[in-house]
Amino acid sequence: MTTALIVIDIQNDYFSGGSMELVGSEQAAANAARLLARFRAQGWPLVHIQHLMARPGATFLLPGTPGAEIHPAVAPLAGEPVVQKHFPNSFRDTGLLDVLKQAGAHELVICGMMTSMCVDATVRAAFDLGFPCMVVHDACATRDLAFGGETIPARQVHGAFLAALGAVYARIAATDEYAA
């Protein structure tokens, strides 16, 4: 079975100085870079996902801005596929499924940003399309969220979303576990 890596939305706006800084983005990007290096060294298929906001009033990941560029830690090399999207689900209105089919991918390893939005939506869609998935949790990041007048810390948001994905939709592993 051919396994493909999907690197979701590791873009400059999610880092210090960006318009939507996430908690743990630097460490997540470093771990994603390790995964990317492994896939490149093995010649395994990989896909970069780049979110470009299209909705009116958006304040981050705006097309043509430095914040929307893929972070240098995981920047695509010449010839590596980059799929641009406008929705959290990386499959919605994109050519991602075609890219994966063309690569012969049967399984997916997924990492990126945000755990609670685009990673979650993409993993659930991939599962519905029949792909066994693994989410590398320490190569993902999210942010604090608010609900019911409370601030939910990013660590808890991250954990809750991964627990839900791990119940049905994906296996969950750390970068070191995956590498072993």
XYZ file of N, CA and C in Angstrom:
540
model
N 0.841 -1.196 0.000
C 0.000 0.000 0.000
C 0.878 1.248 0.000
N 0.507 2.206 -0.811
C 1.251 3.451 -0.899
C 0.685 4.456 0.092
N 1.570 5.027 0.879
C 1.193 6.030 1.871
C 1.633 7.400 1.377
N 0.753 8.377 1.479
C 1.063 9.753 1.096
C 0.986 10.656 2.323
N 1.856 11.642 2.351
C 1.859 12.654 3.404
C 1.089 13.876 2.922
N 0.188 14.367 3.762
C -0.517 15.620 3.485
C -0.109 16.620 4.572
N 0.491 17.721 4.144
C 0.931 18.788 5.047
C -0.045 19.949 4.861
N -0.884 20.161 5.864
C -2.000 21.106 5.752
C -1.675 22.478 6.349
N -1.688 23.487 5.521
C -1.755 24.895 5.949
C -0.673 25.335 6.938
N 0.521 24.843 6.811
C 1.591 25.346 7.683
C 2.113 26.612 7.008
N 1.428 27.721 7.333
C 1.620 28.992 6.662
C 2.021 30.078 7.656
N 2.685 31.102 7.144
C 3.309 32.122 7.982
C 2.371 32.814 8.963
N 1.113 32.998 8.612
C 0.205 33.693 9.528
C -0.002 32.950 10.843
N 0.326 31.677 10.907
C 0.133 30.881 12.116
C 1.329 30.931 13.080
N 2.331 31.740 12.751
C 3.548 31.823 13.557
C 3.658 33.197 14.198
N 4.619 33.339 15.098
C 4.850 34.605 15.784
C 4.925 35.748 14.773
N 4.156 36.790 15.037
C 4.113 37.935 14.131
C 3.058 37.809 13.049
N 2.446 36.627 12.931
C 1.391 36.417 11.933
C 0.043 36.906 12.437
N -0.928 36.865 11.590
C -2.257 37.382 11.918
C -3.108 36.429 12.753
N -2.680 35.155 12.883
C -3.456 34.157 13.636
C -2.485 33.180 14.300
N -1.655 33.698 15.192
C -0.618 32.861 15.812
C -1.252 31.703 16.590
N -0.700 30.518 16.364
C -1.164 29.315 17.055
C -0.211 28.955 18.185
N -0.705 28.200 19.138
C 0.120 27.703 20.236
C 0.900 26.487 19.733
N 2.206 26.540 19.862
C 3.041 25.398 19.474
C 3.322 25.282 17.994
N 3.151 26.356 17.240
C 3.339 26.275 15.791
C 4.780 25.964 15.403
N 5.743 26.499 16.113
C 7.160 26.251 15.775
C 7.505 24.773 15.933
N 7.125 24.174 17.052
C 7.424 22.758 17.281
C 6.675 21.871 16.302
N 5.424 22.207 16.036
C 4.642 21.435 15.071
C 5.291 21.489 13.693
N 5.738 22.661 13.288
C 6.390 22.803 11.977
C 7.699 22.017 11.930
N 8.445 22.026 13.028
C 9.701 21.263 13.068
C 9.424 19.767 12.917
N 8.390 19.276 13.569
C 8.036 17.857 13.437
C 7.498 17.544 12.042
N 6.711 18.453 11.481
C 6.224 18.261 10.111
C 7.403 18.229 9.141
N 8.405 19.061 9.384
C 9.598 19.067 8.532
C 10.327 17.723 8.605
N 10.344 17.099 9.777
C 10.949 15.762 9.911
C 10.186 14.745 9.075
N 8.865 14.793 9.124
C 8.044 13.889 8.319
C 8.297 14.125 6.833
N 8.317 15.380 6.461
C 8.539 15.744 5.068
C 9.903 15.232 4.582
N 10.920 15.382 5.407
C 12.260 14.898 5.040
C 12.260 13.391 4.830
N 11.537 12.687 5.671
C 11.475 11.226 5.531
C 10.773 10.822 4.233
N 9.652 11.455 3.950
C 8.923 11.129 2.722
C 9.762 11.475 1.491
N 10.440 12.618 1.545
C 11.300 12.996 0.417
C 12.428 11.982 0.233
N 13.075 11.592 1.327
C 14.206 10.652 1.248
C 13.779 9.302 0.685
N 12.556 8.885 0.994
C 12.051 7.597 0.528
C 11.423 7.685 -0.867
N 11.213 8.908 -1.351
C 10.549 9.079 -2.637
C 9.063 8.782 -2.585
N 8.477 8.887 -1.386
C 7.056 8.623 -1.193
C 6.241 9.862 -1.575
N 4.989 9.676 -1.962
C 4.173 10.833 -2.369
C 3.848 11.756 -1.202
N 3.776 13.029 -1.527
C 3.415 14.033 -0.531
C 2.691 15.169 -1.229
N 1.869 15.855 -0.454
C 1.098 16.980 -0.982
C 1.117 18.103 0.049
N 1.398 19.305 -0.421
C 1.298 20.502 0.413
C -0.074 21.122 0.175
N -0.720 21.543 1.255
C -2.005 22.229 1.161
C -1.798 23.676 1.597
N -2.341 24.595 0.823
C -2.239 26.028 1.136
C -3.640 26.624 1.147
N -4.012 27.151 2.295
C -5.332 27.773 2.437
C -5.231 29.244 2.050
N -6.074 29.659 1.131
C -6.179 31.067 0.751
C -7.614 31.498 1.028
N -7.765 32.414 1.960
C -9.103 32.851 2.356
C -9.801 33.564 1.210
N -11.050 33.196 0.983
C -11.836 33.810 -0.074
C -13.069 34.512 0.494
N -13.322 34.319 1.775
C -14.558 34.895 2.325
C -14.352 36.367 2.693
N -15.351 37.183 2.431
C -15.266 38.612 2.767
C -15.014 38.797 4.261
N -14.161 39.747 4.576
C -13.873 40.059 5.966
C -12.777 39.214 6.597
N -12.211 38.274 5.859
C -11.125 37.442 6.407
C -9.937 38.334 6.761
N -9.224 37.944 7.823
C -8.109 38.763 8.309
C -6.768 38.042 8.273
N -6.760 36.796 7.806
C -5.512 36.049 7.736
C -5.553 35.096 6.548
N -4.370 34.613 6.149
C -4.212 33.740 4.982
C -4.796 34.389 3.727
N -4.567 35.692 3.614
C -5.097 36.449 2.483
C -4.208 36.250 1.261
N -4.809 35.943 0.113
C -4.028 35.728 -1.102
C -3.080 36.895 -1.389
N -1.866 36.563 -1.802
C -0.893 37.577 -2.169
C -0.150 38.214 -1.017
N -0.413 37.749 0.218
C 0.290 38.317 1.373
C 1.360 37.344 1.866
N 2.409 37.860 2.533
C 3.431 36.965 3.095
C 2.849 35.967 4.096
N 1.797 36.350 4.799
C 1.178 35.462 5.780
C 0.571 34.219 5.170
N 0.167 34.289 3.921
C -0.456 33.150 3.249
C 0.575 32.192 2.659
N 1.832 32.601 2.631
C 2.877 31.740 2.061
C 3.149 30.553 2.976
N 3.487 29.423 2.381
C 3.857 28.237 3.155
C 5.134 28.537 3.918
N 5.156 28.159 5.185
C 6.285 28.452 6.076
C 7.567 27.818 5.539
N 8.688 28.516 5.662
C 9.954 27.991 5.139
C 10.354 26.613 5.687
N 9.925 26.271 6.891
C 10.294 24.969 7.480
C 9.780 23.804 6.652
N 8.678 24.020 5.927
C 8.056 22.944 5.148
C 7.792 23.374 3.701
N 8.535 24.348 3.234
C 8.302 24.879 1.889
C 8.437 23.778 0.834
N 7.552 23.795 -0.144
C 7.617 22.786 -1.206
C 8.882 22.931 -2.053
N 9.402 21.805 -2.466
C 10.496 21.801 -3.430
C 9.889 21.816 -4.830
N 10.693 22.177 -5.806
C 10.232 22.203 -7.190
C 9.640 20.839 -7.552
N 8.474 20.870 -8.150
C 7.818 19.644 -8.585
C 6.903 18.999 -7.566
N 6.966 19.426 -6.299
C 6.060 18.859 -5.297
C 4.688 19.515 -5.434
N 3.632 18.686 -5.392
C 2.300 19.260 -5.583
C 1.863 20.160 -4.433
N 1.272 21.288 -4.811
C 0.660 22.216 -3.863
C -0.792 22.366 -4.283
N -1.694 22.030 -3.366
C -3.125 22.163 -3.626
C -3.616 23.367 -2.828
N -4.206 24.326 -3.528
C -4.765 25.495 -2.860
C -6.244 25.256 -2.599
N -6.685 25.758 -1.432
C -8.080 25.553 -1.046
C -8.639 26.821 -0.435
N -9.979 26.847 -0.342
C -10.676 27.990 0.248
C -11.595 27.579 1.391
N -11.600 26.292 1.727
C -12.461 25.755 2.784
C -11.621 24.899 3.724
N -12.097 24.630 4.944
C -11.334 23.787 5.870
C -11.031 22.390 5.326
N -11.976 21.769 4.658
C -11.801 20.431 4.096
C -10.909 20.545 2.853
N -9.734 19.939 2.908
C -8.769 20.042 1.809
C -9.239 19.367 0.528
N -10.286 18.565 0.597
C -10.826 17.899 -0.589
C -11.900 18.742 -1.290
N -12.501 19.662 -0.551
C -13.650 20.415 -1.094
C -13.214 21.383 -2.190
N -13.753 21.183 -3.378
C -13.498 22.056 -4.534
C -12.013 22.180 -4.870
N -11.268 21.088 -4.667
C -9.844 21.068 -5.025
C -9.561 19.809 -5.842
N -8.340 19.699 -6.293
C -7.906 18.511 -7.021
C -7.173 17.514 -6.150
N -7.294 17.636 -4.815
C -6.532 16.761 -3.918
C -6.797 15.282 -4.182
N -8.030 14.885 -4.314
C -8.329 13.473 -4.536
C -7.662 12.974 -5.819
N -7.690 13.773 -6.865
C -7.037 13.385 -8.123
C -5.526 13.248 -7.946
N -4.919 14.165 -7.205
C -3.471 14.101 -6.949
C -3.134 12.809 -6.209
N -3.936 12.465 -5.209
C -3.692 11.251 -4.430
C -3.892 9.997 -5.278
N -4.932 9.991 -6.094
C -5.158 8.839 -6.978
C -4.010 8.682 -7.966
N -3.572 9.782 -8.537
C -2.473 9.750 -9.507
C -1.187 9.230 -8.864
N -1.001 9.524 -7.584
C 0.179 9.051 -6.850
C 0.020 7.608 -6.388
N -1.179 7.040 -6.546
C -1.434 5.670 -6.101
C -1.581 5.547 -4.598
N -1.930 6.639 -3.926
C -2.039 6.636 -2.462
C -3.244 5.821 -2.002
N -2.991 4.978 -1.006
C -4.059 4.187 -0.387
C -4.230 4.523 1.089
N -3.195 5.107 1.682
C -3.211 5.508 3.097
C -2.665 6.922 3.182
N -3.057 7.649 4.247
C -2.606 9.026 4.415
C -1.998 9.241 5.788
N -0.914 9.997 5.816
C -0.339 10.532 7.040
C -0.603 12.029 6.961
N -1.210 12.576 8.007
C -1.679 13.959 7.958
C -1.106 14.751 9.126
N -0.663 15.966 8.805
C -0.192 16.893 9.832
C -0.540 18.307 9.387
N -0.455 19.257 10.308
C -0.674 20.632 9.901
C -1.446 21.473 10.886
N -2.084 22.485 10.341
C -2.708 23.520 11.149
C -4.073 23.885 10.578
N -5.027 24.130 11.317
C -5.220 23.983 12.734
C -5.844 22.613 13.010
N -5.427 22.020 14.110
C -5.974 20.731 14.520
C -7.495 20.788 14.572
N -8.014 21.852 15.129
C -9.449 21.977 15.395
C -10.265 22.447 14.200
N -9.627 22.647 13.073
C -10.375 23.146 11.919
C -10.005 22.351 10.672
N -8.951 22.728 9.997
C -8.623 22.128 8.695
C -8.102 20.703 8.816
N -7.336 20.397 9.849
C -6.879 19.017 10.036
C -8.093 18.130 10.308
N -8.932 18.546 11.227
C -10.136 17.778 11.556
C -11.015 17.563 10.317
N -11.324 18.624 9.596
C -12.217 18.522 8.434
C -11.621 17.621 7.347
N -10.318 17.720 7.139
C -9.661 16.924 6.095
C -9.605 15.449 6.475
N -9.293 15.150 7.723
C -9.232 13.751 8.159
C -10.610 13.103 8.033
N -11.644 13.781 8.460
C -12.992 13.216 8.372
C -13.392 12.978 6.913
N -13.054 13.912 6.026
C -13.365 13.744 4.602
C -12.560 12.589 4.013
N -11.283 12.490 4.374
C -10.441 11.399 3.867
C -11.003 10.051 4.301
N -11.408 9.949 5.542
C -12.020 8.731 6.050
C -13.275 8.386 5.241
N -14.112 9.384 4.992
C -15.340 9.159 4.221
C -15.033 8.719 2.788
N -13.868 9.104 2.276
C -13.450 8.699 0.937
C -12.760 7.331 0.929
N -12.632 6.719 2.117
C -12.070 5.376 2.206
C -10.594 5.284 2.518
N -9.959 6.398 2.859
C -8.533 6.373 3.184
C -8.310 6.051 4.662
N -7.516 5.024 4.979
C -7.036 4.891 6.349
C -6.094 6.071 6.622
N -6.238 6.693 7.779
C -5.466 7.894 8.098
C -4.683 7.739 9.396
N -3.542 8.399 9.436
C -2.793 8.584 10.667
C -2.567 10.086 10.822
N -2.884 10.612 11.980
C -2.605 12.005 12.292
C -1.401 12.022 13.223
N -0.404 12.785 12.852
C 0.795 12.927 13.685
C 0.565 14.157 14.572
N 0.181 13.870 15.813
C -0.352 14.915 16.696
C 0.638 16.010 17.048
N 1.912 15.680 17.181
C 2.867 16.720 17.555
C 3.409 17.471 16.342
N 2.847 17.194 15.172
C 3.137 17.957 13.959
C 1.886 18.753 13.564
N 1.035 19.012 14.561
C -0.184 19.807 14.389
C -0.225 20.867 15.485
N -0.948 21.943 15.231
C -1.091 22.997 16.240
C -2.471 23.622 16.103
N -2.903 24.254 17.195
C -4.179 24.962 17.195
C -4.067 26.182 18.102
N -5.192 26.721 18.502
C -5.196 27.918 19.345
C -6.272 27.782 20.413
N -6.240 28.698 21.363
C -7.295 28.765 22.359
C -8.612 29.066 21.637
N -9.686 28.497 22.137
C -11.015 28.796 21.612
C -11.927 29.219 22.756
N -12.984 29.933 22.437
C -13.944 30.365 23.452
C -15.261 29.635 23.243
N -15.873 29.262 24.369
C -17.198 28.632 24.323
C -17.894 28.887 25.652
N -19.136 29.334 25.591
C -19.931 29.536 26.803
C -19.300 30.494 27.788
N -18.621 31.508 27.277
C -17.989 32.488 28.152
C -16.673 32.025 28.748
N -16.192 30.869 28.347
C -14.921 30.333 28.845
C -13.894 30.282 27.733
N -12.634 30.411 28.104
C -11.544 30.196 27.163
C -11.047 28.776 27.346
N -11.062 28.023 26.261
C -10.575 26.642 26.279
C -9.125 26.693 25.791
N -8.151 26.308 26.646
C -6.749 26.381 26.244
C -6.448 25.489 25.032
N -5.535 25.948 24.201
C -5.170 25.227 22.974
C -4.830 23.767 23.254
N -4.142 23.495 24.333
C -3.774 22.118 24.664
C -5.012 21.234 24.799
N -6.065 21.769 25.435
C -7.304 21.013 25.598
C -8.082 20.913 24.288
N -8.072 21.977 23.501
C -8.726 21.943 22.189
C -8.065 20.862 21.332
N -6.747 20.910 21.284
C -5.944 19.938 20.516
C -6.275 18.509 20.964
N -6.247 18.291 22.264
C -6.515 16.962 22.812
C -7.922 16.473 22.523
N -8.900 17.347 22.655
C -10.286 16.944 22.414
C -10.508 16.563 20.950
N -9.978 17.355 20.043
C -10.153 17.035 18.625
C -9.421 15.754 18.250
N -8.228 15.563 18.772
C -7.482 14.332 18.466
C -8.155 13.114 19.093
N -8.701 13.270 20.280
C -9.421 12.156 20.906
C -10.617 11.758 20.053
N -11.343 12.737 19.545
C -12.497 12.444 18.690
C -12.053 11.782 17.388
N -11.017 12.309 16.753
C -10.529 11.692 15.514
C -10.029 10.279 15.776
N -9.339 10.085 16.889
C -8.781 8.776 17.219
C -9.815 7.727 17.567
N -11.025 8.156 17.877
C -12.076 7.195 18.223
C -12.542 6.405 17.007
N -12.513 7.003 15.820
C -13.043 6.351 14.618
C -12.241 6.670 13.360
N -11.866 7.912 13.195
C -11.394 8.413 11.902
C -9.925 8.181 11.591
N -9.080 8.022 12.599
C -7.636 7.946 12.331
C -6.895 7.306 13.494
N -5.731 6.791 13.178
C -4.787 6.433 14.231
C -4.046 7.722 14.575
N -3.676 7.859 15.830
C -2.985 9.060 16.293
C -1.614 8.626 16.800
N -0.563 9.315 16.355
C 0.796 8.973 16.778
C 1.636 10.238 16.872
N 2.727 10.135 17.622
C 3.728 11.203 17.674
C 4.722 11.007 16.540
N 5.468 12.042 16.231
C 6.462 11.965 15.163
C 7.439 10.817 15.412
N 7.943 10.699 16.628
C 8.892 9.611 16.935
C 8.250 8.241 16.778
N 6.996 8.085 17.179
C 6.291 6.816 17.002
C 6.143 6.481 15.525
N 5.773 7.459 14.724
C 5.601 7.216 13.297
C 6.935 6.836 12.653
N 7.986 7.525 13.041
C 9.309 7.271 12.463
C 9.822 5.885 12.809
N 9.369 5.339 13.949
C 9.822 3.999 14.360
C 9.086 2.993 13.587
